[in-house]
XYZ file of C-alpha atoms in Angstrom:
712
model
C 26.066 16.405 -28.712
C 25.244 17.749 -25.179
C 23.032 21.131 -26.705
C 19.553 21.672 -26.201
C 18.282 18.489 -28.310
C 14.554 18.607 -27.356
C 14.515 21.785 -29.569
C 15.888 20.363 -32.836
C 15.011 16.640 -32.550
C 12.016 16.524 -34.741
C 9.548 13.592 -34.713
C 9.367 11.504 -37.687
C 6.548 12.646 -39.900
C 5.548 9.144 -40.836
C 4.994 6.780 -37.925
C 7.723 4.183 -37.769
C 6.604 0.602 -38.184
C 7.491 -1.767 -35.199
C 10.877 -2.838 -35.035
C 11.740 -6.000 -36.684
C 13.712 -8.313 -34.059
C 16.841 -10.106 -35.370
C 17.907 -12.855 -33.163
C 21.557 -13.350 -31.956
C 22.184 -10.126 -33.655
C 24.283 -7.412 -31.815
C 22.080 -4.794 -33.056
C 18.234 -4.535 -33.117
C 17.123 -2.496 -36.598
C 13.777 -1.134 -36.754
C 11.683 -1.053 -40.074
C 13.999 1.568 -41.744
C 17.590 0.362 -42.229
C 20.119 1.933 -39.494
C 17.652 2.532 -37.086
C 18.285 0.997 -33.597
C 15.920 -0.039 -30.662
C 16.871 0.661 -27.063
C 14.759 -0.075 -24.189
C 15.435 0.792 -20.539
C 13.573 -1.262 -17.753
C 13.437 0.516 -14.481
C 12.280 -0.641 -11.047
C 11.844 1.479 -8.046
C 11.366 1.344 -4.278
C 11.436 -2.479 -4.224
C 11.321 -2.596 -0.545
C 13.073 -5.538 -0.209
C 10.769 -7.688 -1.903
C 12.563 -10.254 -3.626
C 10.576 -13.404 -3.248
C 6.964 -12.076 -3.431
C 5.903 -12.778 -0.159
C 3.946 -11.262 2.866
C 5.925 -12.511 6.009
C 3.098 -10.614 8.283
C 0.462 -12.554 6.626
C 2.363 -15.869 5.604
C 1.271 -15.898 2.312
C 2.546 -15.848 -1.327
C 2.147 -12.326 -3.243
C 2.084 -11.389 -7.128
C 5.236 -9.202 -7.285
C 8.958 -9.330 -6.192
C 12.034 -9.159 -7.821
C 11.981 -12.962 -8.992
C 8.818 -12.056 -11.399
C 10.631 -8.890 -12.532
C 13.691 -10.778 -13.797
C 11.423 -13.516 -15.666
C 10.068 -10.401 -17.607
C 13.315 -8.989 -17.710
C 14.892 -12.117 -19.514
C 11.816 -11.777 -21.779
C 12.773 -8.491 -23.122
C 16.401 -9.240 -23.442
C 15.574 -12.123 -25.583
C 13.446 -9.766 -27.584
C 16.039 -6.634 -27.577
C 19.616 -7.416 -26.649
C 19.961 -3.536 -26.581
C 18.124 -3.589 -22.983
C 19.167 -1.964 -20.036
C 17.964 -2.493 -16.369
C 18.228 0.188 -13.739
C 16.825 0.943 -10.218
C 15.854 4.108 -8.547
C 16.346 3.155 -4.938
C 14.466 2.049 -1.671
C 15.686 -1.176 -2.230
C 17.293 -2.825 0.736
C 14.493 -1.922 3.350
C 11.037 -2.678 3.896
C 10.531 -6.489 4.931
C 11.097 -8.521 8.230
C 13.913 -9.899 5.905
C 16.054 -6.656 5.479
C 14.920 -4.826 8.399
C 14.969 -7.487 11.227
C 17.726 -9.894 9.809
C 20.129 -8.278 7.221
C 20.249 -4.819 8.404
C 22.473 -6.344 11.541
C 24.429 -8.759 9.714
C 27.275 -8.379 7.489
C 26.230 -11.535 5.495
C 25.719 -11.292 1.772
C 22.673 -9.095 1.244
C 19.833 -10.844 -0.283
C 18.908 -8.204 -2.298
C 22.110 -7.218 -3.738
C 22.639 -10.818 -4.328
C 19.563 -10.821 -6.281
C 20.282 -7.623 -8.388
C 23.663 -9.132 -9.423
C 22.139 -12.082 -11.021
C 19.605 -10.026 -12.405
C 22.758 -8.144 -14.039
C 21.457 -4.218 -13.134
C 23.192 -2.124 -14.951
C 22.782 0.626 -12.163
C 21.414 1.507 -8.854
C 20.531 4.995 -7.571
C 20.331 5.116 -3.595
C 16.837 5.916 -2.152
C 16.495 7.606 1.261
C 15.518 4.343 2.961
C 19.217 2.799 2.133
C 20.195 5.227 4.914
C 17.954 3.872 7.741
C 20.415 1.570 9.188
C 23.322 3.659 9.188
C 26.258 4.625 6.706
C 28.617 1.691 7.787
C 25.747 -0.914 6.750
C 24.951 0.755 3.766
C 28.783 1.047 2.765
C 28.834 -2.623 3.316
C 25.802 -3.512 1.121
C 27.347 -1.076 -1.791
C 30.516 -3.139 -1.509
C 28.957 -6.208 -2.407
C 27.274 -4.370 -5.619
C 28.373 -5.514 -8.942
C 27.149 -2.723 -11.040
C 27.726 1.154 -10.576
C 25.883 2.432 -7.254
C 24.824 6.113 -8.247
C 24.227 9.533 -5.903
C 25.174 12.172 -7.793
C 24.076 15.002 -4.964
C 25.456 12.942 -2.100
C 28.881 13.999 -0.949
C 31.001 13.889 2.151
C 30.987 17.313 3.976
C 34.717 17.132 4.884
C 36.188 16.178 1.456
C 33.447 16.767 -1.054
C 33.925 13.416 -2.535
C 30.865 11.789 -3.586
C 29.421 9.031 -0.899
C 29.086 6.148 -3.472
C 32.141 7.153 -5.711
C 29.933 7.575 -8.757
C 27.076 10.173 -9.704
C 26.438 8.602 -13.474
C 27.585 5.730 -15.429
C 27.684 5.522 -19.276
C 26.501 2.288 -21.122
C 27.100 1.390 -24.333
C 24.471 -0.922 -26.475
C 25.491 -1.492 -30.149
C 27.400 1.963 -30.187
C 24.798 3.870 -28.957
C 25.801 5.796 -25.285
C 23.341 6.054 -22.893
C 24.523 7.743 -19.503
C 22.626 7.194 -16.589
C 22.820 10.122 -13.813
C 21.247 8.939 -10.415
C 20.184 11.559 -7.773
C 18.424 10.890 -4.348
C 15.859 13.270 -2.453
C 17.816 15.991 -0.209
C 15.406 15.518 2.428
C 17.185 12.622 3.677
C 18.787 14.625 6.938
C 15.584 15.163 7.891
C 14.492 11.879 8.443
C 17.755 10.071 9.275
C 19.356 13.304 11.383
C 22.535 12.072 12.818
C 22.794 9.263 10.751
C 24.110 11.094 7.844
C 25.374 13.813 9.513
C 28.722 13.340 7.729
C 27.422 14.037 4.150
C 25.900 16.701 2.378
C 22.937 16.674 0.242
C 22.758 19.079 -2.972
C 19.509 19.898 -4.933
C 18.784 17.214 -7.477
C 18.632 19.770 -10.675
C 22.181 21.411 -9.654
C 23.695 17.538 -9.352
C 22.293 16.615 -12.684
C 23.540 19.902 -14.318
C 27.235 19.037 -12.938
C 26.972 15.381 -14.560
C 25.678 16.963 -17.785
C 28.372 19.246 -18.380
C 31.269 16.424 -17.016
C 29.768 14.006 -19.635
C 30.098 16.526 -22.587
C 29.634 14.960 -25.859
C 30.333 11.264 -24.452
C 26.783 9.943 -24.370
C 23.998 10.086 -27.157
C 20.956 9.753 -24.413
C 20.966 11.172 -20.862
C 18.780 9.491 -18.236
C 17.948 10.375 -14.684
C 17.067 8.222 -12.094
C 15.729 10.426 -9.653
C 14.417 8.884 -6.265
C 11.937 11.506 -5.883
C 8.462 12.495 -7.183
C 7.969 14.929 -9.894
C 6.823 17.363 -6.995
C 8.552 18.264 -4.070
C 7.652 17.358 -0.398
C 8.930 20.281 1.480
C 7.879 23.601 0.139
C 11.301 25.346 2.055
C 13.320 23.108 -0.389
C 12.479 25.319 -3.017
C 12.017 22.473 -5.439
C 15.592 21.203 -4.540
C 13.610 17.740 -4.008
C 11.072 17.924 -7.235
C 12.200 15.727 -10.106
C 10.377 18.214 -12.544
C 13.068 20.850 -11.501
C 15.665 18.708 -13.105
C 13.801 18.465 -16.394
C 12.978 22.594 -16.085
C 16.813 23.090 -15.538
C 18.203 20.597 -17.898
C 16.783 20.364 -21.318
C 19.544 18.014 -22.360
C 17.402 15.130 -20.214
C 16.100 12.472 -22.644
C 14.620 9.904 -19.750
C 13.742 10.607 -16.516
C 12.712 7.752 -14.231
C 10.963 8.885 -10.637
C 10.383 6.927 -7.543
C 9.645 7.543 -3.809
C 6.064 8.375 -3.831
C 5.104 5.015 -4.902
C 3.017 6.083 -7.901
C 2.306 4.749 -11.288
C 3.615 7.258 -13.888
C 3.649 7.030 -17.657
C 3.828 10.268 -19.639
C 5.865 12.846 -21.627
C 6.949 16.333 -21.035
C 8.055 17.472 -24.350
C 9.893 14.804 -25.902
C 11.023 13.550 -22.272
C 9.520 10.160 -21.226
C 8.904 9.981 -17.705
C 8.175 6.760 -15.714
C 7.400 5.746 -12.184
C 5.961 2.527 -10.331
C 4.452 1.314 -7.310
C 6.267 -0.106 -4.781
C 7.055 -3.785 -4.023
C 8.110 -4.553 -7.210
C 4.595 -4.548 -8.435
C 5.444 -3.444 -12.060
C 8.106 -2.185 -14.155
C 8.715 1.253 -16.053
C 9.670 0.489 -19.585
C 11.090 2.928 -21.929
C 11.523 2.377 -25.589
C 13.613 4.548 -27.731
C 14.047 4.375 -31.440
C 17.184 6.262 -32.544
C 18.544 6.808 -36.565
C 21.530 6.127 -38.003
C 23.182 9.194 -36.248
C 22.260 7.873 -32.807
C 19.441 10.390 -32.580
C 16.345 9.650 -30.787
C 13.534 9.641 -33.414
C 10.825 8.303 -31.360
C 10.120 7.489 -27.738
C 7.532 5.627 -25.771
C 6.759 4.854 -21.889
C 4.582 2.135 -20.227
C 4.571 0.655 -17.007
C 4.098 -3.461 -17.042
C 2.428 -5.219 -14.212
C 4.092 -8.493 -12.754
C 0.874 -9.924 -11.428
C 0.683 -12.795 -14.279
C 4.402 -13.081 -14.405
C 6.047 -16.398 -13.361
C 8.671 -15.986 -10.692
C 11.780 -16.730 -11.468
C 13.353 -20.251 -10.291
C 16.701 -19.107 -10.686
C 16.442 -15.994 -8.191
C 14.711 -17.967 -5.774
C 17.377 -20.371 -6.188
C 20.332 -18.050 -5.520
C 21.937 -19.379 -1.980
C 21.765 -16.159 -0.667
C 18.146 -15.571 -1.164
C 16.907 -19.437 -0.469
C 18.901 -18.948 2.880
C 17.314 -15.384 3.679
C 14.101 -16.750 2.890
C 14.319 -19.598 5.098
C 15.940 -17.412 7.840
C 12.893 -15.228 7.615
C 10.383 -17.819 7.651
C 12.021 -19.273 10.897
C 12.079 -16.018 12.152
C 8.482 -14.927 12.150
C 6.810 -18.277 12.511
C 8.963 -20.506 14.986
C 9.764 -17.968 17.775
C 6.352 -17.537 19.566
C 6.612 -14.474 21.569
C 3.441 -14.623 23.339
C -0.490 -14.782 22.852
C -3.453 -12.505 22.962
C -6.549 -13.530 24.859
C -9.099 -12.305 22.012
C -8.651 -10.508 18.857
C -8.031 -6.854 19.519
C -9.331 -4.949 16.596
C -13.288 -4.502 15.952
C -15.103 -6.120 12.779
C -15.515 -3.743 10.294
C -19.447 -2.709 9.950
C -18.768 -2.044 5.987
C -16.187 -3.979 4.015
C -12.895 -2.351 3.530
C -13.667 0.559 5.690
C -11.339 0.432 8.830
C -13.140 0.523 12.154
C -9.885 0.957 13.544
C -9.483 4.549 12.426
C -13.236 5.130 13.241
C -13.106 4.800 16.980
C -10.466 4.230 19.712
C -9.408 0.633 19.581
C -7.288 -1.672 21.594
C -4.360 -2.094 18.573
C -3.781 1.928 18.894
C -4.104 1.887 22.870
C -1.403 -0.433 22.961
C 0.951 1.099 20.745
C 0.465 4.321 22.487
C 0.849 2.485 26.149
C 3.922 1.177 24.907
C 5.031 4.737 23.691
C 4.237 6.339 27.012
C 5.750 3.661 28.924
C 9.142 3.731 27.419
C 9.324 7.501 27.013
C 7.806 8.708 30.320
C 5.748 11.392 28.410
C 2.442 12.956 29.064
C 1.203 12.320 26.017
C 1.616 9.792 22.878
C 0.907 9.820 19.063
C 0.775 7.043 16.672
C -0.868 5.839 13.430
C -2.694 2.516 12.429
C -0.015 2.200 9.190
C -2.538 -0.522 7.370
C -6.387 -0.660 7.426
C -6.153 -4.284 8.308
C -3.541 -4.032 11.034
C -4.755 -6.306 13.926
C -3.655 -8.388 16.956
C -5.521 -11.949 16.322
C -6.497 -14.288 19.259
C -3.767 -17.021 20.139
C -0.006 -17.423 19.691
C 1.559 -14.425 18.367
C 5.113 -14.227 16.519
C 7.171 -11.542 15.012
C 5.341 -11.526 11.746
C 2.102 -9.946 14.074
C 4.012 -7.362 15.506
C 5.070 -6.021 11.790
C 1.764 -6.318 11.119
C 0.805 -3.504 13.383
C 4.362 -1.586 13.188
C 5.878 -1.870 9.810
C 8.335 0.353 9.957
C 11.930 0.664 11.989
C 11.048 4.145 13.675
C 12.834 4.978 16.669
C 10.795 6.968 19.558
C 11.417 10.735 20.310
C 10.263 12.532 23.413
C 9.962 16.750 22.713
C 8.219 19.543 24.875
C 5.367 21.231 23.259
C 2.688 23.735 24.314
C -1.021 22.838 24.585
C -1.461 25.202 21.317
C 0.964 23.112 19.395
C -0.297 19.761 20.597
C -3.982 20.864 19.215
C -2.468 22.023 16.148
C -0.960 18.609 15.690
C -4.281 17.301 16.416
C -6.163 19.309 13.762
C -3.510 18.067 11.373
C -4.130 14.750 11.745
C -8.047 15.048 11.819
C -7.565 16.579 8.300
C -7.411 12.824 7.139
C -11.166 12.607 7.425
C -13.738 14.303 4.940
C -15.821 16.733 6.406
C -19.752 15.014 7.548
C -22.590 16.605 5.531
C -26.110 15.972 5.923
C -27.487 12.600 4.619
C -23.962 10.800 5.132
C -24.502 7.648 6.487
C -21.021 6.666 6.912
C -17.823 8.311 7.670
C -14.874 8.628 4.716
C -11.593 9.657 4.317
C -9.782 12.574 2.477
C -8.379 11.065 -0.536
C -5.385 13.690 -0.591
C -4.001 12.524 3.040
C -2.619 9.031 2.910
C -4.241 7.034 5.741
C -0.529 6.721 7.262
C -0.473 10.390 8.257
C -3.634 10.040 10.649
C -2.367 9.839 14.398
C -4.247 9.008 17.089
C -3.640 10.330 20.785
C -3.318 8.913 24.233
C -2.921 10.850 27.262
C -5.510 13.481 26.488
C -9.165 13.178 25.947
C -10.440 14.870 22.758
C -13.479 15.165 20.572
C -13.165 15.431 16.420
C -16.526 17.334 15.202
C -16.563 16.463 11.666
C -19.424 18.631 11.188
C -16.584 21.138 11.087
C -13.829 21.767 8.115
C -10.194 20.754 8.620
C -8.728 22.620 11.258
C -11.482 23.336 13.214
C -12.171 19.830 14.575
C -10.434 19.129 17.916
C -12.756 19.933 20.451
C -12.957 19.246 24.388
C -9.366 18.355 24.783
C -8.648 17.534 28.368
C -5.414 16.664 30.322
C -5.521 15.047 33.721
C -9.461 15.806 33.650
C -8.884 19.453 33.069
C -8.856 21.637 30.047
C -5.664 21.702 28.160
C -4.484 25.459 28.203
C -2.815 27.012 25.055
C 0.067 27.963 26.995
C 0.539 24.721 29.328
C 3.567 22.888 28.567
C 3.507 18.731 28.060
C 6.188 16.046 26.658
C 4.854 14.304 23.593
C 6.093 10.821 22.475
C 6.346 10.600 18.445
C 8.289 8.411 15.872
C 11.349 10.172 14.526
C 9.630 10.107 10.937
C 6.090 11.978 12.094
C 8.492 14.680 14.241
C 10.476 15.374 10.717
C 8.174 15.009 7.971
C 5.128 15.745 10.101
C 5.613 18.318 12.921
C 8.337 20.264 11.570
C 7.829 20.111 7.942
C 4.209 21.463 8.545
C 5.765 23.728 11.106
C 3.462 22.430 13.763
C 6.158 23.076 16.497
C 9.109 25.645 16.071
C 12.196 24.902 13.621
C 14.505 24.797 16.506
C 12.503 22.222 18.575
C 15.017 19.421 19.785
C 14.116 15.876 20.893
C 14.659 15.756 24.820
C 14.885 12.047 24.528
C 15.591 9.269 21.739
C 15.060 5.515 22.087
C 17.700 3.257 21.722
C 16.040 0.495 20.215
C 12.789 0.677 17.587
C 9.309 0.841 18.530
C 8.673 -2.419 16.927
C 11.289 -4.163 19.234
C 9.399 -2.053 22.471
C 6.299 -4.090 21.499
C 7.993 -7.291 21.177
C 9.529 -6.713 24.520
C 5.670 -5.802 26.064
C 4.521 -8.677 24.704
C 7.105 -11.279 26.102
C 6.723 -9.515 29.235
C 3.018 -9.241 29.543
C 1.695 -12.422 27.591
C -1.256 -13.485 27.471
C -2.068 -9.891 26.395
C -5.664 -8.571 26.611
C -7.225 -5.951 24.680
C -7.921 -2.680 26.473
C -9.903 0.450 25.073
C -9.829 3.821 27.268
C -12.045 5.576 24.535
C -10.193 8.670 25.274
C -11.273 10.155 21.917
C -14.488 9.964 19.739
C -15.837 11.422 16.397
C -18.883 13.783 17.009
C -21.018 16.183 14.743
C -22.090 13.097 12.602
C -25.512 11.633 12.432
C -25.174 8.079 10.543
C -28.807 7.104 10.933
C -27.969 3.924 12.321
C -31.532 2.814 12.715
C -32.397 3.948 9.273
C -33.311 0.552 7.142
C -31.673 2.748 3.762
C -28.605 2.469 5.531
C -28.242 -1.151 6.234
C -29.340 -1.253 2.543
C -26.525 0.401 0.892
C -24.108 -1.453 3.693
C -25.818 -4.541 2.669
C -24.751 -3.641 -1.024
C -21.215 -2.511 -0.116
C -20.740 -5.670 1.745
C -21.703 -7.782 -1.177
C -19.607 -6.087 -3.536
C -22.259 -4.771 -5.601
C -21.015 -1.015 -4.523
C -17.716 0.369 -4.089
C -16.425 0.767 -0.643
C -17.287 4.258 0.563
C -13.815 5.065 1.650
C -12.990 8.515 0.115
C -16.935 9.268 -0.450
C -19.517 8.540 2.127
C -22.772 6.597 1.412
C -25.485 9.307 1.358
C -29.521 8.920 1.740
C -29.544 10.649 -1.580
C -28.024 7.747 -3.215
C -30.540 5.056 -1.713
C -33.192 5.496 -4.703
C -30.540 4.363 -7.427
C -28.441 1.925 -5.833
C -31.828 -0.108 -4.696
C -31.923 -1.602 -7.830
C -28.512 -3.224 -7.485
C -30.313 -5.218 -4.573
C -31.687 -7.150 -7.396
C -30.186 -10.634 -7.107
C -32.327 -13.282 -8.845
C -33.937 -13.712 -11.809
C -37.027 -16.105 -12.535
C -37.633 -16.509 -16.234
C -36.829 -12.940 -16.556
C -38.335 -11.163 -13.777
C -35.889 -9.523 -11.343
C -36.309 -9.313 -7.618
C -34.332 -9.110 -4.288
C -34.109 -12.120 -2.226
C -31.951 -12.301 1.244
C -28.274 -14.091 0.490
C -25.131 -14.471 2.060
C -21.785 -14.919 0.211
C -19.266 -17.096 2.175
C -15.654 -16.340 2.380
C -15.111 -19.206 -0.555
C -17.131 -17.476 -2.573
C -20.137 -19.437 -2.467
C -23.853 -17.793 -2.341
C -26.744 -18.845 -0.160
C -30.004 -17.671 -0.571
C -33.002 -17.851 2.089
C -35.107 -20.893 1.127
C -38.390 -19.249 2.193
C -37.332 -16.604 -0.289
C -36.829 -19.100 -3.069
C -39.940 -20.230 -2.542
C -41.620 -16.927 -2.486
C -40.343 -15.914 -6.200
C -41.193 -19.468 -7.297
C -45.005 -19.502 -6.210
C -46.224 -18.737 -9.710
C -44.304 -21.133 -11.569
C -44.270 -24.901 -12.091
C -41.428 -25.363 -9.854
C -43.557 -23.942 -6.966
C -42.907 -25.104 -3.323
C -44.173 -24.474 -0.149
C -41.791 -24.293 3.037
C -43.248 -24.801 6.331
C -42.090 -25.978 9.800
C -42.870 -28.656 11.880
C -39.974 -29.583 14.443
C -37.896 -29.191 11.014
C -38.076 -27.822 7.745
C -40.951 -29.295 5.738
C -40.664 -28.897 2.088
C -43.760 -29.628 -0.329
C -43.481 -29.438 -4.138
C -46.515 -28.035 -5.818
C -48.200 -26.107 -3.323
C -47.371 -22.303 -3.579
C -45.989 -20.484 -0.807
C -47.709 -17.017 0.344
C -45.864 -15.500 2.744
C -43.517 -12.163 1.719
C -40.161 -12.080 0.389
C -37.983 -10.914 3.417
C -35.869 -7.987 3.561
C -31.828 -8.455 2.270
C -29.944 -8.925 5.192
C -26.613 -6.893 5.989
C -24.359 -8.397 8.352
C -25.883 -10.877 10.522
C -23.872 -13.574 11.991
C -24.246 -16.941 10.397
C -23.165 -20.328 10.845
C -23.014 -23.825 8.820
C -25.279 -26.411 9.943
C -26.302 -30.016 8.417
C -30.078 -30.535 8.602
C -32.421 -32.959 7.630
C -35.620 -31.677 5.935
C -38.792 -33.667 4.859
C -39.180 -32.852 1.378
C -42.566 -34.485 -0.155
C -42.539 -36.745 2.994
C -38.689 -38.023 2.316
C -35.994 -36.895 4.829
C -33.099 -35.024 2.929
C -30.136 -34.242 4.210
C -28.725 -30.692 3.714
C -25.562 -28.365 4.476
C -27.183 -25.058 5.088
C -26.168 -21.638 5.932
C -28.320 -20.420 9.206
C -28.648 -16.808 10.082
C -30.984 -15.084 12.599
C -33.022 -18.466 12.529
C -33.281 -18.746 8.714
C -31.879 -21.600 6.573
C -29.996 -20.667 3.139
C -29.425 -23.124 0.528
C -27.204 -22.783 -2.841
C -28.383 -22.781 -6.453
C -27.540 -26.588 -6.737
C -29.577 -27.832 -3.594
C -32.414 -25.873 -4.884
C -32.503 -27.844 -8.237
C -32.627 -30.869 -6.421
C -35.356 -29.874 -4.027
C -37.548 -29.065 -6.860
C -37.065 -32.507 -8.582
C -35.048 -31.106 -11.656
C -37.915 -28.775 -12.830
C -35.679 -25.991 -13.176
C -31.937 -24.548 -13.957
C -30.264 -22.400 -11.988
C -26.986 -20.287 -12.336
C -25.247 -17.992 -10.408
C -22.866 -15.250 -11.967
C -21.880 -11.768 -11.559
C -24.082 -11.508 -8.470
C -27.391 -12.716 -10.283
C -28.986 -15.906 -9.970
C -30.826 -16.766 -13.011
C -33.442 -19.531 -12.738
C -35.206 -20.854 -15.495
C -38.325 -23.031 -14.906
C -38.959 -25.784 -17.563
């Protein structure tokens, strides 16, 4: 049975009809007698998300294992021949997992949830090793399902770390072998923590498992905690899941993970699935087998958990409920200190992080703490999330988690001036090159934002008129130009040292750390806050972007930014706004229709989604209708119905500051109370308020960014 089944399995000439489900039956029969339906559900990169909760933001989310279980129950009810597996990175990633249960021998809430959900197998991921082997062994001992890692063995004995490389499951007489492998790059990231272990190429481990399985399985599935393509060129595909397929044609189903991307496709007859992180979605593999247990059809899809109700059973588990309560207490009841004001500058363009376009107090704080703890000359750090900020007021652990989400420790290494500049160039490649007419700065779609590091201890410029690799200019250290052969020390986190500097050969392969912190960088930030509260934002502006002309006084720029901020244009994250787009995009400014005539008037949309329109502009677009009214000022707003307004429509505002105000206007000689929005000395009202002002002479409906006015 274990010969090359991809070569002799043929897809049926006539498409099979949808399987008819037989309730309470041990076998689910498809349309043709004797056929069986096997469904495999796969999660991956759950990263500790059980409840569906963002602890750093204190709000519920639309993901998490509780929602996954609701979906799993639905599928199991439809098809008893359902299998549930996970491809790793399960016990790390939230405040709950990283800051409470990584330091405890108590029942791990993630494993408790997986036990209750009756997982059939769990493949280890790289982040499982973040907290050391002793912690991981304790967690594994709590699992009531096979824990797989076919390519991870002890160096001294050659025995498998988890004790199992595969498991064979039985569904109505169909034998499904599930083989689990993990990326062999773990020593690069976790170093001494995994010094006792050996990590073999994944394809080799799969091949050995298939040989051992022999004819004992009808279906071969591989759960690989790795992407289809490799991360490190020098690994020679040892870390690429595609190599598993290339070298093992017996594989029928491949689940991938690690890259946090959605995948649902086929390689020949092999179905391949992968999901985003955080239990946002589930990979679903549907296999149809004939009466000889041969696969005759296979499909793969991903299913979003967004609209799935969370399972009260999972949330009600003692271990899960206790963990949730502990974590909420931990982040909300322990005030670490206060911030005098908000640290991060406001985004000029909605969705385009100002914190990555200029030096900011948040990044200066992180680098300041890294320099103080390491004693290094230079520090490098990233703004992991575009929304990371330190808000004014009381600060809890959630706020620190928000600006530093990972459990990295800090290294100090020695570098030359040339090596530091190479590192800075690598980081600056996260920007797109500026071209003539660009009105904004955008980011390279092929370089995730978490790879962009900002540096302290040196002054420098990033010239975006130049291509990647030639952007870092005027680097100075202690007021003097940095020489290529000059030696200095650099503070950098453990992940960036391995996957950034070593992986990309920015420093020699034999570069050793001079020092390693005994606590995480996040804990360093907590200590700093406790000792220096209230903290105040400071920015030394040691770096800036040059080589661009964003035409900040050009009204066309303000027009395009207004369209983005109103949600009418896509956020220019990976493609810059450009003057060449102004002509075609100006049509989007039209936001009001009066008896079919469309115009653009000034509007604001508040945070709760209510649109307010400039009162004088409304008068201007209604001047030639039966609902005409005049707006004047006589120690207050004066509205006179039946008199045409003669001034022109104002320009659409962009981001002027507004406030809400209750005013008393004079309408046809009578006082009328209005809750208005006030910006730059102008009053804005809603469509409903307009209807009242003109005495019901019109209908006004706001929908899809267009206010449609029909004058009666």
